[in-house]
mmCIF file of C-alpha atoms in Angstrom:
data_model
loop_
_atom_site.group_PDB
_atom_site.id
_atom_site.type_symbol
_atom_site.label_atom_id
_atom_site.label_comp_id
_atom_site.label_asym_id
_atom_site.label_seq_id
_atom_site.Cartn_x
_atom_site.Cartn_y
_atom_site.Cartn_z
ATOM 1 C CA UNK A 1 74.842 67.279 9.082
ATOM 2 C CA UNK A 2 75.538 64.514 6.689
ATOM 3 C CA UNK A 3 78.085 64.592 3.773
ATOM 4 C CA UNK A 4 79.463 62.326 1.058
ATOM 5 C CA UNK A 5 81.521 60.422 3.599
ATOM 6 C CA UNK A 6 81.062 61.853 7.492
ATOM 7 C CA UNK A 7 78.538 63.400 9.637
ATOM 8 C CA UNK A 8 80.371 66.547 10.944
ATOM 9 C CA UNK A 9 78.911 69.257 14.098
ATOM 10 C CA UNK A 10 79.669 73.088 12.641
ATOM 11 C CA UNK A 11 79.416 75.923 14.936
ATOM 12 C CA UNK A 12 75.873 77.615 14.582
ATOM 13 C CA UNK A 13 78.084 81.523 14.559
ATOM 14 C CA UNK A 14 81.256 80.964 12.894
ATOM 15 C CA UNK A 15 80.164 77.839 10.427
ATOM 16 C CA UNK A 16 83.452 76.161 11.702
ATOM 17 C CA UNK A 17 83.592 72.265 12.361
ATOM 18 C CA UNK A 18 83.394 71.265 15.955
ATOM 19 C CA UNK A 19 83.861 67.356 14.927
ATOM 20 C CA UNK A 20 83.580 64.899 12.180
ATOM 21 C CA UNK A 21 82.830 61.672 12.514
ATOM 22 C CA UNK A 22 84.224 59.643 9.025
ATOM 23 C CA UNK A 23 82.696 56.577 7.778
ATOM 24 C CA UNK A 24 85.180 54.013 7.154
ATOM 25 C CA UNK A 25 82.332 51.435 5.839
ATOM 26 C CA UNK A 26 79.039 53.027 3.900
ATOM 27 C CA UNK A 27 78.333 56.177 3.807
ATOM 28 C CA UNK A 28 75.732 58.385 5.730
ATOM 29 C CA UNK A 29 72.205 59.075 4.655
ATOM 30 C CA UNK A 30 72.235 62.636 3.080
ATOM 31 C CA UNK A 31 68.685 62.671 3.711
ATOM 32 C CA UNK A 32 69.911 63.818 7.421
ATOM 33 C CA UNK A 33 70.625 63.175 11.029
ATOM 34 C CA UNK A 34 68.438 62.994 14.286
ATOM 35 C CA UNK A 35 69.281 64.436 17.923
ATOM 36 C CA UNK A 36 68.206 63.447 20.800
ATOM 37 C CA UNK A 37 69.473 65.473 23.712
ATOM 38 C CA UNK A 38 70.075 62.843 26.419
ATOM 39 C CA UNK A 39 69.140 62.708 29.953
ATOM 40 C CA UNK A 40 71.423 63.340 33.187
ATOM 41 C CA UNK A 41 73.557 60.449 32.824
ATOM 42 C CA UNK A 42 73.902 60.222 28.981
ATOM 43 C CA UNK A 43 75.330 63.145 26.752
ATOM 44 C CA UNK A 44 73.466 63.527 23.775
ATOM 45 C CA UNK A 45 73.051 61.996 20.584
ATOM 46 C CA UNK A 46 73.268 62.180 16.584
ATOM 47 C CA UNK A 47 71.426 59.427 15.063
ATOM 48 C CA UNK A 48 71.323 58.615 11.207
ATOM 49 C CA UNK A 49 71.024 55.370 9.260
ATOM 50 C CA UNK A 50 74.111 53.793 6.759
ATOM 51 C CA UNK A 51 72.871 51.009 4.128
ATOM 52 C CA UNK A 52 71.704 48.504 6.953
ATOM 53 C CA UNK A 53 72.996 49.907 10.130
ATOM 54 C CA UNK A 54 71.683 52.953 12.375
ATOM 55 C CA UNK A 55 74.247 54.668 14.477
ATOM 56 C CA UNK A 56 74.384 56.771 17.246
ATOM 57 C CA UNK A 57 76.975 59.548 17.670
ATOM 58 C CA UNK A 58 78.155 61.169 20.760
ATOM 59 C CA UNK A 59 77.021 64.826 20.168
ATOM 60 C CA UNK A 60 79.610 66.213 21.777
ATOM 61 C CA UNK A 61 82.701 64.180 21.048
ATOM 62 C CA UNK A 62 81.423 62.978 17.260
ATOM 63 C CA UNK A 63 83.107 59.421 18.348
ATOM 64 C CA UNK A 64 80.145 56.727 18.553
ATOM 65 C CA UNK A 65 77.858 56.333 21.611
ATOM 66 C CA UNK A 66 79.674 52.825 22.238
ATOM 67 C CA UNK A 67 76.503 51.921 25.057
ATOM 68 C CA UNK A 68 74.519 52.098 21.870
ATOM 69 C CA UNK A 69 73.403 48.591 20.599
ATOM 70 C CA UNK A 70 77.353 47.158 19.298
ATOM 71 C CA UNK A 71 79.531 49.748 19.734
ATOM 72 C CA UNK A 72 77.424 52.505 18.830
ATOM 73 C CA UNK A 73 75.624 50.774 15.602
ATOM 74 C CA UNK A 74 72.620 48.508 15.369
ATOM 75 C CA UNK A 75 72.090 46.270 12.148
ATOM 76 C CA UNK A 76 68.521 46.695 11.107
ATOM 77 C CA UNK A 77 68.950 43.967 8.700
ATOM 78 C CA UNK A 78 68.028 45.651 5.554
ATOM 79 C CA UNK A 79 68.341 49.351 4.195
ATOM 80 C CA UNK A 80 66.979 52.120 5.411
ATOM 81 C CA UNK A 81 68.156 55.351 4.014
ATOM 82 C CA UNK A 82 65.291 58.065 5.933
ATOM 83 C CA UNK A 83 65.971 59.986 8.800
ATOM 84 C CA UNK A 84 65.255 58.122 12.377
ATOM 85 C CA UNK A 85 62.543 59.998 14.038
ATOM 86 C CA UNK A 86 63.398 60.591 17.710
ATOM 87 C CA UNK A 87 60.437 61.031 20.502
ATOM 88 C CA UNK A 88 61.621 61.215 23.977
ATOM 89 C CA UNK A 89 63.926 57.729 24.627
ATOM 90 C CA UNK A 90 62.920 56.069 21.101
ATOM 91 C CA UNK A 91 64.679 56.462 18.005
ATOM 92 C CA UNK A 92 61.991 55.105 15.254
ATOM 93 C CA UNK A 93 62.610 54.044 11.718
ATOM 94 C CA UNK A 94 60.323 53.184 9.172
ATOM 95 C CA UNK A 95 59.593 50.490 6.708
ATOM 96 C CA UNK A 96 61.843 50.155 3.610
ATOM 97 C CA UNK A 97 60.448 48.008 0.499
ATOM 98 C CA UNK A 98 62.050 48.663 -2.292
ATOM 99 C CA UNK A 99 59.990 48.878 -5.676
ATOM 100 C CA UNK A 100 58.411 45.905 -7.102
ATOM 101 C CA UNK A 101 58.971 43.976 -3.847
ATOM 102 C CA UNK A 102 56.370 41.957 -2.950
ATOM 103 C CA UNK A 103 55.174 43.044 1.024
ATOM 104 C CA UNK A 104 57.423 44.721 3.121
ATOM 105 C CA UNK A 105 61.057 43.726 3.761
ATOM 106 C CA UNK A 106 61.385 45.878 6.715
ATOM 107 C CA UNK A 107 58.860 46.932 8.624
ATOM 108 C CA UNK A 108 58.866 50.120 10.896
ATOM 109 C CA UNK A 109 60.505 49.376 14.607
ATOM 110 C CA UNK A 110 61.556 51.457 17.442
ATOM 111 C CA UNK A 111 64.705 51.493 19.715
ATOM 112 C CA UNK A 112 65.759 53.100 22.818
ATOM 113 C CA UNK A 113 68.304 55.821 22.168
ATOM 114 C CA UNK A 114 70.122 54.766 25.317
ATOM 115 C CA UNK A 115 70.945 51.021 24.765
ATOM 116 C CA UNK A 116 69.858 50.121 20.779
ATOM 117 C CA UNK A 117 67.354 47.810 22.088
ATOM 118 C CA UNK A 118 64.242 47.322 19.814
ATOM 119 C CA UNK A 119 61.407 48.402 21.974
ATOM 120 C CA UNK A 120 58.906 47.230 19.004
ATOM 121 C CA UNK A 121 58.275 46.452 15.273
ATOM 122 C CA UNK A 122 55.271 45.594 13.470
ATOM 123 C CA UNK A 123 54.425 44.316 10.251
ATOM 124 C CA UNK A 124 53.679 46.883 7.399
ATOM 125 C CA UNK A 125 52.136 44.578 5.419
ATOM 126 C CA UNK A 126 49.479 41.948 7.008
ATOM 127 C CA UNK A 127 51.412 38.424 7.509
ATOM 128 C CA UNK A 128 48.735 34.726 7.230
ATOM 129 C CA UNK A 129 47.113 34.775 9.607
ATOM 130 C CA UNK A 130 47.234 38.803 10.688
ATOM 131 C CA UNK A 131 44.281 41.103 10.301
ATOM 132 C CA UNK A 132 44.222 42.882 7.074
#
């Protein structure tokens, strides 16, 4: 779960912390975390979203997935302060326009949870030339 500062892993029976992984730049979305539970080469995965970034977190260590975009973060370019949805290899985040901004400053996008490649984006808000 998220906190002021850190993402920490508590044991379900006792409450105690497993692991905390502490934000040294930004802070972590209280809004929560994603998991995704890996496959059968790759442990599984916290993900949750800092100002412009979205990270990935080794589930079991609480260290960052360093195979994970660069070095376990991706910059999505502006802020996005939701929880990432996860469905099977894709960790999806949606659009972020702020109020009284005109059109959409980030649109919603998908990456795969192993690498941090975007798999794809489109735009919220019709661009010239776009239906809509």
């Amino acid at each position: 779960l998220p906190t002021a500062d850190s993402v920490v892993a508590l044991d379900a029976d006792t409450g105690r912390e497993v692991w905390r992984y502490r934000f040294t730049a930004g802070a972590p979305s209280r809004r929560g975390v994603s998991y995704w539970e890996g496959t059968a080469t790759i442990g599984p995965r916290i993900f949750v979203s800092s100002g412009t970034r979205l990270l990935a977190i080794d589930a079991g260590s609480g260290s960052l997935a360093r195979t994970f975009g660069t070095d376990g973060a991706i910059d999505l370019g502006v802020p996005y302060n939701s929880v990432p949805l996860v469905y099977r290899n894709v960790v999806v985040v949606g659009a972020n326009t702020p109020q009284g901004a005109v059109g959409g400053i980030g649109n919603p996008r998908a990456y795969d949870t192993r690498t941090g490649g975007k798999v794809w984006e489109f735009n919220a808000v019709a661009q010239p030339g776009e239906p809509g």
